[in-house]
């Protein structure tokens, strides 16, 4: 767990992920809608909010149990410090029950609809 201060804002953020993983998530997030939109879309299977490619991208970014635990521990240890961007994204995804099966089912449904046409 590291606290990093931004150059201009002087605010600390919690960084608990491996830098490579964090960077990959931040890059992946650039092609996705905002975190709150993603969560709502996954819960309601809103295919207008997230494309099939977006679903497949999110499947590669699903947090592991270890990552979930590290983020939770860091939040408990530093409740006043906000999470880094990638950590916040994974924390939001982790709050969705049965995330991986939901995404896999959704991707299958979209693939099936494409095959049917």
Short mmCIF file of C-alpha atoms in Angstrom, two decimals:
data_model
loop_
_atom_site.label_atom_id
_atom_site.label_comp_id
_atom_site.label_asym_id
_atom_site.label_seq_id
_atom_site.Cartn_x
_atom_site.Cartn_y
_atom_site.Cartn_z
CA UNK A 1 0.00 0.00 0.00
CA UNK A 2 1.42 3.32 -0.95
CA UNK A 3 0.17 6.83 -0.61
CA UNK A 4 0.96 8.96 -3.61
CA UNK A 5 0.56 12.71 -3.82
CA UNK A 6 -0.57 14.21 -7.09
CA UNK A 7 1.67 16.94 -8.53
CA UNK A 8 -0.93 19.72 -8.53
CA UNK A 9 -3.68 18.69 -6.16
CA UNK A 10 -1.46 17.72 -3.22
CA UNK A 11 -4.02 15.05 -2.30
CA UNK A 12 -2.98 11.52 -1.42
CA UNK A 13 -4.52 8.46 -3.03
CA UNK A 14 -4.28 4.79 -2.05
CA UNK A 15 -2.37 2.64 -4.51
CA UNK A 16 -2.41 -1.08 -3.69
CA UNK A 17 -2.19 -2.73 -7.11
CA UNK A 18 0.93 -3.80 -8.94
CA UNK A 19 1.95 -0.85 -11.16
CA UNK A 20 1.65 -2.94 -14.36
CA UNK A 21 -1.85 -4.12 -13.43
CA UNK A 22 -2.87 -0.61 -12.40
CA UNK A 23 -1.58 0.80 -15.70
CA UNK A 24 -3.40 -1.89 -17.72
CA UNK A 25 -6.67 -1.13 -15.91
CA UNK A 26 -6.27 2.62 -16.38
CA UNK A 27 -5.64 2.11 -20.11
CA UNK A 28 -8.63 -0.24 -20.38
CA UNK A 29 -10.85 2.27 -18.64
CA UNK A 30 -10.25 4.82 -21.40
CA UNK A 31 -12.52 2.87 -23.79
CA UNK A 32 -15.24 2.27 -21.20
CA UNK A 33 -17.99 4.50 -19.80
CA UNK A 34 -17.77 5.95 -16.27
CA UNK A 35 -17.59 3.50 -13.36
CA UNK A 36 -21.13 4.22 -12.10
CA UNK A 37 -22.50 3.70 -15.63
CA UNK A 38 -20.68 0.37 -15.91
CA UNK A 39 -22.07 -0.87 -12.60
CA UNK A 40 -25.65 0.09 -13.49
CA UNK A 41 -25.28 -1.41 -16.98
CA UNK A 42 -23.96 -4.73 -15.65
CA UNK A 43 -26.74 -4.98 -13.08
CA UNK A 44 -29.42 -4.31 -15.73
CA UNK A 45 -27.67 -5.94 -18.74
CA UNK A 46 -27.93 -2.63 -20.61
CA UNK A 47 -26.31 -3.39 -23.97
CA UNK A 48 -26.66 0.24 -25.06
CA UNK A 49 -24.31 1.39 -22.28
CA UNK A 50 -21.57 -1.20 -22.83
CA UNK A 51 -20.67 -2.90 -26.11
CA UNK A 52 -19.67 -6.55 -26.50
CA UNK A 53 -16.05 -5.40 -26.73
CA UNK A 54 -16.51 -3.43 -23.51
CA UNK A 55 -17.83 -6.52 -21.74
CA UNK A 56 -14.87 -8.55 -22.97
CA UNK A 57 -12.50 -5.79 -21.78
CA UNK A 58 -14.13 -5.75 -18.32
CA UNK A 59 -13.79 -9.55 -18.14
CA UNK A 60 -10.00 -9.10 -18.39
CA UNK A 61 -10.08 -6.55 -15.56
CA UNK A 62 -12.23 -8.44 -13.01
CA UNK A 63 -10.54 -8.13 -9.60
CA UNK A 64 -8.98 -11.22 -8.05
CA UNK A 65 -9.82 -12.21 -4.47
CA UNK A 66 -6.35 -11.02 -3.42
CA UNK A 67 -6.89 -7.61 -5.04
CA UNK A 68 -10.31 -7.26 -3.40
CA UNK A 69 -8.78 -8.07 -0.02
CA UNK A 70 -5.84 -5.65 -0.47
CA UNK A 71 -8.19 -2.82 -1.47
CA UNK A 72 -10.52 -3.48 1.48
CA UNK A 73 -7.61 -3.62 3.93
CA UNK A 74 -6.14 -0.39 2.56
CA UNK A 75 -9.52 1.35 2.85
CA UNK A 76 -9.93 0.19 6.45
CA UNK A 77 -6.40 1.29 7.36
CA UNK A 78 -6.79 4.70 5.63
CA UNK A 79 -10.51 5.56 5.58
CA UNK A 80 -9.91 9.26 4.86
CA UNK A 81 -7.69 8.69 1.82
CA UNK A 82 -9.41 8.10 -1.54
CA UNK A 83 -8.52 5.12 -3.70
CA UNK A 84 -6.45 5.47 -6.83
CA UNK A 85 -8.34 5.35 -10.14
CA UNK A 86 -7.70 1.65 -10.87
CA UNK A 87 -8.36 0.67 -7.25
CA UNK A 88 -11.66 2.58 -7.25
CA UNK A 89 -12.67 0.86 -10.50
CA UNK A 90 -11.91 -2.61 -9.10
CA UNK A 91 -13.66 -1.79 -5.83
CA UNK A 92 -16.79 -0.83 -7.76
CA UNK A 93 -16.64 -4.01 -9.84
CA UNK A 94 -16.08 -6.09 -6.70
CA UNK A 95 -19.32 -4.75 -5.23
CA UNK A 96 -21.34 -6.46 -8.01
CA UNK A 97 -22.48 -9.92 -6.95
CA UNK A 98 -21.62 -12.79 -9.33
CA UNK A 99 -19.70 -10.38 -11.57
CA UNK A 100 -17.82 -12.90 -13.72
CA UNK A 101 -20.84 -15.16 -14.41
CA UNK A 102 -22.94 -12.08 -15.25
CA UNK A 103 -20.36 -10.83 -17.74
CA UNK A 104 -19.86 -14.28 -19.26
CA UNK A 105 -23.61 -14.75 -19.67
CA UNK A 106 -23.98 -11.30 -21.18
CA UNK A 107 -21.12 -11.89 -23.65
CA UNK A 108 -22.65 -15.26 -24.59
CA UNK A 109 -26.06 -13.65 -25.12
CA UNK A 110 -24.59 -10.99 -27.41
CA UNK A 111 -22.56 -13.59 -29.33
CA UNK A 112 -25.66 -15.77 -29.70
CA UNK A 113 -27.72 -12.85 -31.00
CA UNK A 114 -24.99 -12.06 -33.54
CA UNK A 115 -24.87 -15.70 -34.70
CA UNK A 116 -28.64 -15.80 -35.00
CA UNK A 117 -28.73 -12.89 -37.47
#
